[in-house]
Short mmCIF file of C-alpha atoms and ligand atoms in Angstrom, two decimals:
data_model
loop_
_atom_site.label_atom_id
_atom_site.label_comp_id
_atom_site.label_asym_id
_atom_site.label_seq_id
_atom_site.Cartn_x
_atom_site.Cartn_y
_atom_site.Cartn_z
CA MET A 190 26.43 -20.61 63.38
CA GLY A 191 22.68 -20.05 63.75
CA ARG A 192 19.91 -22.31 62.62
CA ARG A 193 18.36 -21.89 59.20
CA LYS A 194 15.05 -20.04 59.00
CA ILE A 195 11.93 -21.30 57.25
CA SER A 196 8.97 -18.94 57.04
CA ILE A 197 5.57 -20.28 56.12
CA ILE A 198 2.99 -17.79 54.88
CA GLY A 199 -0.57 -18.94 55.49
CA SER A 200 -1.08 -20.91 58.70
CA GLY A 201 -4.07 -22.91 57.58
CA PHE A 202 -4.13 -26.64 56.95
CA VAL A 203 -1.20 -26.79 54.55
CA GLY A 204 0.94 -24.17 56.30
CA ALA A 205 0.53 -25.53 59.81
CA THR A 206 1.13 -29.10 58.69
CA ALA A 207 4.25 -28.02 56.80
CA ALA A 208 5.50 -26.45 60.04
CA HIS A 209 4.89 -29.77 61.77
CA TRP A 210 6.93 -31.77 59.22
CA ALA A 211 9.73 -29.16 59.22
CA ALA A 212 9.96 -29.16 63.02
CA GLU A 213 10.05 -32.94 63.19
CA LYS A 214 12.92 -32.98 60.71
CA GLU A 215 14.73 -30.19 62.60
CA LEU A 216 15.20 -28.24 59.38
CA GLY A 217 15.55 -24.94 61.25
CA ASP A 218 13.61 -22.25 63.09
CA ILE A 219 10.08 -21.74 61.86
CA VAL A 220 7.96 -18.61 61.46
CA LEU A 221 4.24 -18.99 60.78
CA VAL A 222 2.44 -15.98 59.28
CA ASP A 223 -1.27 -15.39 58.69
CA ILE A 224 -3.68 -12.48 58.52
CA LEU A 225 -5.96 -14.11 61.10
CA GLU A 226 -5.13 -12.77 64.55
CA GLY A 227 -4.02 -15.39 67.04
CA ILE A 228 -3.99 -18.32 64.62
CA PRO A 229 -0.28 -18.32 63.68
CA GLN A 230 0.69 -17.42 67.25
CA GLY A 231 -1.48 -20.16 68.74
CA LYS A 232 -0.39 -22.85 66.29
CA ALA A 233 3.29 -21.89 66.68
CA LEU A 234 3.12 -22.03 70.47
CA ASP A 235 1.25 -25.33 70.38
CA LEU A 236 3.84 -26.82 68.02
CA PHE A 237 6.70 -25.54 70.15
CA GLU A 238 5.06 -27.12 73.19
CA ALA A 239 5.23 -30.46 71.37
CA SER A 240 9.01 -30.16 71.07
CA PRO A 241 9.85 -31.49 74.55
CA VAL A 242 7.75 -34.56 73.78
CA GLU A 243 9.10 -35.17 70.29
CA GLY A 244 12.59 -33.94 71.08
CA PHE A 245 13.15 -31.40 68.32
CA ASP A 246 15.03 -28.15 68.82
CA ALA A 247 13.51 -25.37 66.78
CA LYS A 248 12.21 -21.94 67.61
CA VAL A 249 8.62 -21.71 66.38
CA VAL A 250 6.91 -18.32 66.32
CA GLY A 251 3.71 -17.00 64.82
CA SER A 252 2.96 -13.51 63.57
CA ASN A 253 0.51 -11.34 61.67
CA GLY A 254 3.41 -9.38 60.20
CA TYR A 255 6.69 -10.02 58.44
CA ASP A 256 9.35 -8.68 60.84
CA GLU A 257 9.95 -12.15 62.26
CA THR A 258 10.49 -13.56 58.75
CA LYS A 259 13.57 -11.33 58.20
CA ASP A 260 16.44 -13.14 56.48
CA SER A 261 14.58 -16.39 55.90
CA ASP A 262 16.45 -19.01 53.90
CA ILE A 263 13.24 -20.54 52.60
CA VAL A 264 9.74 -19.10 52.39
CA ILE A 265 6.86 -21.48 51.73
CA VAL A 266 3.78 -19.67 50.44
CA THR A 267 0.46 -21.37 51.24
CA SER A 268 -1.71 -18.28 51.75
CA GLY A 269 -4.89 -18.25 49.75
CA VAL A 270 -8.23 -19.95 49.50
CA PRO A 271 -8.47 -23.70 48.90
CA ARG A 272 -11.14 -25.22 46.66
CA LYS A 273 -14.46 -26.69 47.67
CA PRO A 274 -16.39 -29.51 45.95
CA GLY A 275 -17.34 -28.55 42.39
CA MET A 276 -14.53 -26.00 42.09
CA SER A 277 -11.47 -26.38 39.89
CA ARG A 278 -8.09 -24.98 40.92
CA GLU A 279 -8.64 -22.30 38.24
CA ASP A 280 -11.69 -20.97 40.11
CA LEU A 281 -9.28 -19.69 42.76
CA LEU A 282 -7.23 -17.60 40.36
CA LEU A 283 -8.44 -14.03 40.91
CA THR A 284 -8.79 -14.28 44.69
CA ASN A 285 -5.41 -15.89 45.15
CA LYS A 286 -3.72 -13.50 42.69
CA LYS A 287 -4.43 -10.56 45.01
CA ILE A 288 -3.27 -12.49 48.06
CA ILE A 289 -0.04 -13.65 46.40
CA GLU A 290 0.84 -10.16 45.15
CA SER A 291 0.53 -8.67 48.61
CA VAL A 292 2.34 -11.55 50.32
CA VAL A 293 5.25 -11.70 47.86
CA THR A 294 5.98 -7.97 48.19
CA GLN A 295 6.25 -8.28 51.95
CA VAL A 296 8.25 -11.50 51.84
CA ILE A 297 10.90 -10.08 49.48
CA ALA A 298 11.21 -6.85 51.47
CA LYS A 299 12.38 -8.83 54.49
CA SER A 300 14.18 -11.76 52.84
CA PRO A 301 15.63 -10.69 49.49
CA LYS A 302 17.86 -13.77 49.33
CA ALA A 303 15.23 -16.39 50.16
CA ILE A 304 14.20 -19.28 47.96
CA LEU A 305 10.41 -19.32 47.53
CA ILE A 306 8.41 -22.54 47.44
CA MET A 307 4.92 -21.90 46.13
CA VAL A 308 1.95 -24.05 47.15
CA THR A 309 -1.07 -21.80 46.54
CA ASN A 310 -3.31 -22.85 43.65
CA PRO A 311 -3.68 -22.65 40.72
CA LEU A 312 -0.09 -23.66 41.28
CA ASP A 313 1.64 -23.14 37.93
CA THR A 314 -0.03 -19.76 37.49
CA MET A 315 0.76 -18.57 41.01
CA THR A 316 4.39 -19.63 40.57
CA TYR A 317 4.55 -17.66 37.30
CA LEU A 318 2.89 -14.65 38.96
CA THR A 319 5.39 -14.74 41.83
CA LEU A 320 8.35 -14.94 39.49
CA LYS A 321 7.21 -12.00 37.38
CA TYR A 322 5.98 -9.94 40.29
CA SER A 323 9.08 -10.41 42.43
CA GLY A 324 11.72 -10.13 39.74
CA LEU A 325 13.61 -12.93 41.53
CA PRO A 326 15.85 -15.19 39.44
CA LYS A 327 14.06 -18.26 38.11
CA GLU A 328 16.22 -20.59 40.24
CA ARG A 329 14.63 -19.18 43.39
CA VAL A 330 10.89 -19.47 42.67
CA ILE A 331 9.76 -23.09 42.64
CA GLY A 332 6.26 -24.50 42.69
CA MET A 333 5.24 -27.63 44.56
CA ALA A 334 3.05 -29.94 42.52
CA GLY A 335 4.99 -32.69 40.80
CA ILE A 336 6.14 -34.33 44.02
CA LEU A 337 2.55 -34.40 45.26
CA ASP A 338 1.11 -35.74 42.02
CA THR A 339 3.88 -38.35 41.79
CA ALA A 340 3.34 -39.32 45.43
CA ARG A 341 -0.32 -39.96 44.69
CA PHE A 342 0.56 -42.15 41.72
CA LYS A 343 3.11 -44.03 43.84
CA ALA A 344 0.59 -44.46 46.66
CA PHE A 345 -2.00 -45.94 44.28
CA ILE A 346 0.59 -48.30 42.77
CA ALA A 347 1.70 -49.42 46.24
CA MET A 348 -1.92 -50.08 47.22
CA GLU A 349 -2.56 -52.03 44.03
CA LEU A 350 0.56 -54.21 44.28
CA ALA A 351 0.61 -54.38 48.09
CA VAL A 352 4.29 -53.40 48.11
CA SER A 353 6.29 -50.82 50.00
CA VAL A 354 5.90 -47.24 48.84
CA GLU A 355 9.66 -46.93 49.28
CA ASP A 356 10.37 -49.17 46.30
CA ILE A 357 8.40 -47.15 43.77
CA GLN A 358 10.08 -44.59 41.51
CA SER A 359 8.04 -42.46 39.18
CA LEU A 360 7.72 -39.11 37.46
CA ILE A 361 4.89 -36.82 36.50
CA LEU A 362 5.30 -33.91 34.12
CA GLY A 363 3.10 -30.96 33.38
CA GLY A 364 0.72 -28.57 35.02
CA HIS A 365 -0.94 -29.27 38.36
CA GLY A 366 -4.35 -29.94 36.86
CA ASP A 367 -6.33 -32.78 35.37
CA GLU A 368 -4.13 -32.56 32.25
CA MET A 369 -0.99 -33.51 34.18
CA VAL A 370 1.20 -36.11 32.45
CA PRO A 371 1.97 -39.23 34.51
CA LEU A 372 4.76 -41.25 32.91
CA PRO A 373 4.21 -45.00 33.43
CA ARG A 374 7.23 -45.56 31.14
CA TYR A 375 9.42 -43.89 33.75
CA THR A 376 7.84 -45.82 36.62
CA THR A 377 9.54 -48.78 38.26
CA VAL A 378 9.19 -50.91 41.36
CA SER A 379 12.70 -51.65 42.61
CA GLY A 380 13.92 -51.22 39.06
CA ILE A 381 11.21 -53.46 37.55
CA PRO A 382 9.22 -51.59 34.89
CA LEU A 383 5.61 -51.09 36.01
CA SER A 384 4.42 -52.58 32.71
CA GLN A 385 5.83 -55.98 33.82
CA LEU A 386 3.81 -55.89 37.03
CA LEU A 387 0.44 -54.50 36.00
CA PRO A 388 -1.71 -54.80 32.87
CA ARG A 389 -2.18 -51.70 30.72
CA GLU A 390 -5.84 -51.16 31.72
CA LYS A 391 -4.95 -51.21 35.41
CA ILE A 392 -2.14 -48.69 34.87
CA ASP A 393 -4.54 -46.47 32.92
CA ARG A 394 -6.99 -46.57 35.80
CA LEU A 395 -4.30 -45.58 38.31
CA VAL A 396 -3.19 -42.75 36.00
CA ASP A 397 -6.75 -41.51 35.81
CA ARG A 398 -7.18 -41.64 39.59
CA THR A 399 -3.89 -39.71 39.96
CA ARG A 400 -5.06 -36.99 37.58
CA LYS A 401 -8.17 -36.51 39.70
CA GLY A 402 -6.37 -37.17 43.00
CA GLY A 403 -6.79 -33.65 44.39
CA GLY A 404 -10.50 -33.65 43.55
CA GLU A 405 -10.97 -37.01 45.25
CA ILE A 406 -9.79 -35.51 48.53
CA VAL A 407 -11.83 -32.32 48.08
CA ASN A 408 -14.96 -34.40 47.57
CA LEU A 409 -14.28 -36.39 50.72
CA LEU A 410 -13.38 -33.43 52.94
CA LYS A 411 -16.11 -31.15 51.54
CA THR A 412 -14.77 -28.08 53.39
CA GLY A 413 -11.23 -27.82 52.02
CA SER A 414 -8.51 -29.56 50.10
CA ALA A 415 -5.63 -31.95 50.74
CA PHE A 416 -2.97 -30.89 53.20
CA TYR A 417 -0.88 -33.79 54.56
CA ALA A 418 0.63 -34.81 51.24
CA PRO A 419 0.96 -31.26 49.84
CA SER A 420 2.76 -30.03 52.95
CA ALA A 421 5.02 -33.11 53.08
CA ALA A 422 5.96 -32.48 49.45
CA ALA A 423 6.79 -28.81 50.11
CA ILE A 424 9.00 -29.82 53.02
CA GLN A 425 10.80 -32.41 50.89
CA MET A 426 11.74 -29.55 48.57
CA ALA A 427 12.84 -27.37 51.49
CA GLU A 428 14.98 -30.20 52.85
CA ALA A 429 16.63 -30.82 49.47
CA ILE A 430 17.56 -27.13 49.29
CA LEU A 431 18.62 -26.61 52.92
CA LYS A 432 20.78 -29.75 52.93
CA ASP A 433 22.03 -29.16 49.37
CA LYS A 434 20.98 -32.71 48.56
CA LYS A 435 20.89 -32.26 44.76
CA ARG A 436 17.76 -34.39 44.57
CA ILE A 437 16.05 -34.95 41.26
CA LEU A 438 12.42 -34.06 41.88
CA PRO A 439 9.52 -32.98 39.68
CA CYS A 440 8.84 -29.30 40.42
CA CYS A 441 7.10 -26.39 38.76
CA VAL A 442 9.78 -24.08 37.33
CA TYR A 443 10.15 -21.38 34.72
CA LEU A 444 11.02 -22.81 31.32
CA ASP A 445 12.93 -20.94 28.67
CA GLY A 446 12.98 -23.36 25.78
CA GLU A 447 13.28 -26.64 27.68
CA TYR A 448 10.74 -29.20 26.48
CA GLY A 449 10.04 -26.79 23.62
CA LEU A 450 8.24 -24.46 26.04
CA LYS A 451 8.92 -20.80 26.71
CA ASP A 452 7.68 -18.24 29.22
CA ILE A 453 5.71 -20.68 31.32
CA CYS A 454 6.00 -22.27 34.78
CA PHE A 455 5.53 -25.99 34.30
CA GLY A 456 6.25 -29.28 36.06
CA VAL A 457 9.50 -30.96 35.00
CA PRO A 458 12.23 -32.91 36.78
CA VAL A 459 14.88 -30.61 38.24
CA LYS A 460 17.95 -30.88 40.42
CA LEU A 461 17.25 -29.17 43.76
CA GLY A 462 20.15 -27.97 45.87
CA ALA A 463 21.43 -24.98 47.83
CA ARG A 464 21.03 -22.66 44.84
CA GLY A 465 17.42 -23.74 44.32
CA VAL A 466 16.82 -25.10 40.82
CA GLU A 467 20.33 -26.15 39.78
CA SER A 468 19.33 -27.69 36.46
CA VAL A 469 16.31 -28.82 34.47
CA ILE A 470 16.46 -32.46 33.40
CA GLN A 471 15.29 -33.09 29.85
CA LEU A 472 13.59 -36.45 29.33
CA GLU A 473 13.24 -38.30 26.08
CA LEU A 474 9.55 -38.51 25.32
CA THR A 475 7.50 -40.48 22.83
CA GLU A 476 5.25 -38.64 20.39
CA GLY A 477 2.25 -39.59 22.54
CA GLU A 478 3.87 -38.21 25.69
CA LYS A 479 4.87 -35.03 23.85
CA ALA A 480 1.26 -34.52 22.77
CA LEU A 481 0.11 -34.82 26.39
CA VAL A 482 2.76 -32.29 27.49
CA THR A 483 1.54 -29.87 24.80
CA ARG A 484 -2.06 -30.25 25.96
CA SER A 485 -1.09 -29.64 29.58
CA ALA A 486 1.05 -26.61 28.63
CA GLU A 487 -1.86 -25.13 26.70
CA ALA A 488 -4.07 -25.35 29.80
CA VAL A 489 -1.38 -23.63 31.90
CA LYS A 490 -0.83 -20.92 29.26
CA LYS A 491 -4.55 -20.22 29.22
CA SER A 492 -4.57 -19.81 32.98
CA ILE A 493 -1.48 -17.56 32.93
CA ALA A 494 -3.21 -15.35 30.34
CA GLU A 495 -6.04 -14.80 32.81
CA LEU A 496 -3.59 -13.04 35.13
CA ARG A 497 -3.51 -10.21 32.55
CA LEU A 498 0.02 -9.24 33.58
N1 LIG B 277 -1.61 -13.26 54.12
C1 LIG B 277 -1.38 -14.32 54.93
N2 LIG B 277 -2.23 -15.35 55.04
C2 LIG B 277 -3.35 -15.29 54.33
C3 LIG B 277 -3.66 -14.24 53.46
C4 LIG B 277 -2.72 -13.17 53.36
N3 LIG B 277 -2.92 -12.12 52.57
N4 LIG B 277 -4.85 -14.49 52.87
C5 LIG B 277 -5.29 -15.67 53.35
N5 LIG B 277 -4.38 -16.18 54.24
C6 LIG B 277 -4.45 -17.39 55.03
C7 LIG B 277 -5.85 -17.68 55.54
O1 LIG B 277 -6.18 -16.84 56.65
C8 LIG B 277 -5.73 -19.15 55.92
O2 LIG B 277 -5.38 -19.34 57.27
O3 LIG B 277 -4.11 -18.51 54.27
C9 LIG B 277 -4.59 -19.65 55.00
C10 LIG B 277 -5.04 -20.75 54.04
O4 LIG B 277 -5.34 -21.85 54.80
P1 LIG B 277 -6.57 -22.84 54.49
O5 LIG B 277 -7.79 -22.03 54.22
O6 LIG B 277 -6.59 -23.87 55.57
O7 LIG B 277 -6.15 -23.48 53.08
P2 LIG B 277 -5.09 -24.67 52.86
O8 LIG B 277 -5.81 -25.97 52.81
O9 LIG B 277 -3.95 -24.51 53.78
O10 LIG B 277 -4.63 -24.35 51.35
C11 LIG B 277 -3.86 -23.22 51.05
O11 LIG B 277 -2.68 -24.29 49.27
O12 LIG B 277 -3.01 -26.39 48.35
C12 LIG B 277 -3.25 -25.01 48.22
O13 LIG B 277 -5.33 -24.91 46.98
C13 LIG B 277 -4.72 -24.71 48.24
O14 LIG B 277 -4.52 -22.45 47.52
C14 LIG B 277 -4.72 -23.27 48.64
C15 LIG B 277 -3.52 -23.18 49.58
#
């Protein structure tokens, strides 16, 4: 029995860091792809040379083509431009559309059975584009955003309460933009509702910081966007699928009536296992939460319309 194969398209900050997390977890052999000559090859060789030190067994190769990606189990797509200060994720749409179309065609030609994890922004729109463009079943095209947004919320809560990040459970719904819908009502610290540990105003401030969490990093870095947390989140999804863990995680998936939404890729809790998205979990929402979901869905729909598919 051979190892599983994970191909990562785009060997920039997110792609290379995803390779690092995947290697450390020994999820399988790794193929890094990029259009820049030497970059995927150099990063792959460098990462492989770390394996004797860290003690992981994984083949790591880099390429400017797709032959090496043949029969991948998982393909993580990070190719595309990141944002700079002053840009929204939407500003990337037309540039990244062209990149995603060309990448997805080549990915599917070599790995028709792969499950695709999308990372390129604007995330919900690029996930939708990939689904429509590839013709793959909706279970096999999954966008990474909810885990990242939720991780940010959890990180801010842990900082505020000075407690372990491990004890915090939370969920964020909606598009990967400033209209995302954090759910304090579904947030607990070791089972204790967040509302018993923090006053309302404090929670509101953490929610607001979470909504703008990506922008906070862009403004600090100035030359690119976040990559440690996004890549870790993508690898958590890959691990759930490769190990058939059946984890319940917030991911961007195609909705066909769930949450009252149709023909949209949107962040909701799903069960992730060997078949990809194994089910969509429907939450009970208050009227206020529903209104926030509607607002977020409208923003995503507007962005999807700009694809002019
Ligand atoms: N095929 C393969 N790789 C490509 C292509 C293509 N057609 N076009 C661009 N790339 C590569 C670039 O050469 C670059 O190495 O994608 C890589 C992107 O890396 P970075 O510029 O470092 O961007 P990164 O921070 O990794 O973000 C990538 O993920 O989080 C999102 O908003 C972010 O859309 C952005 C993406």
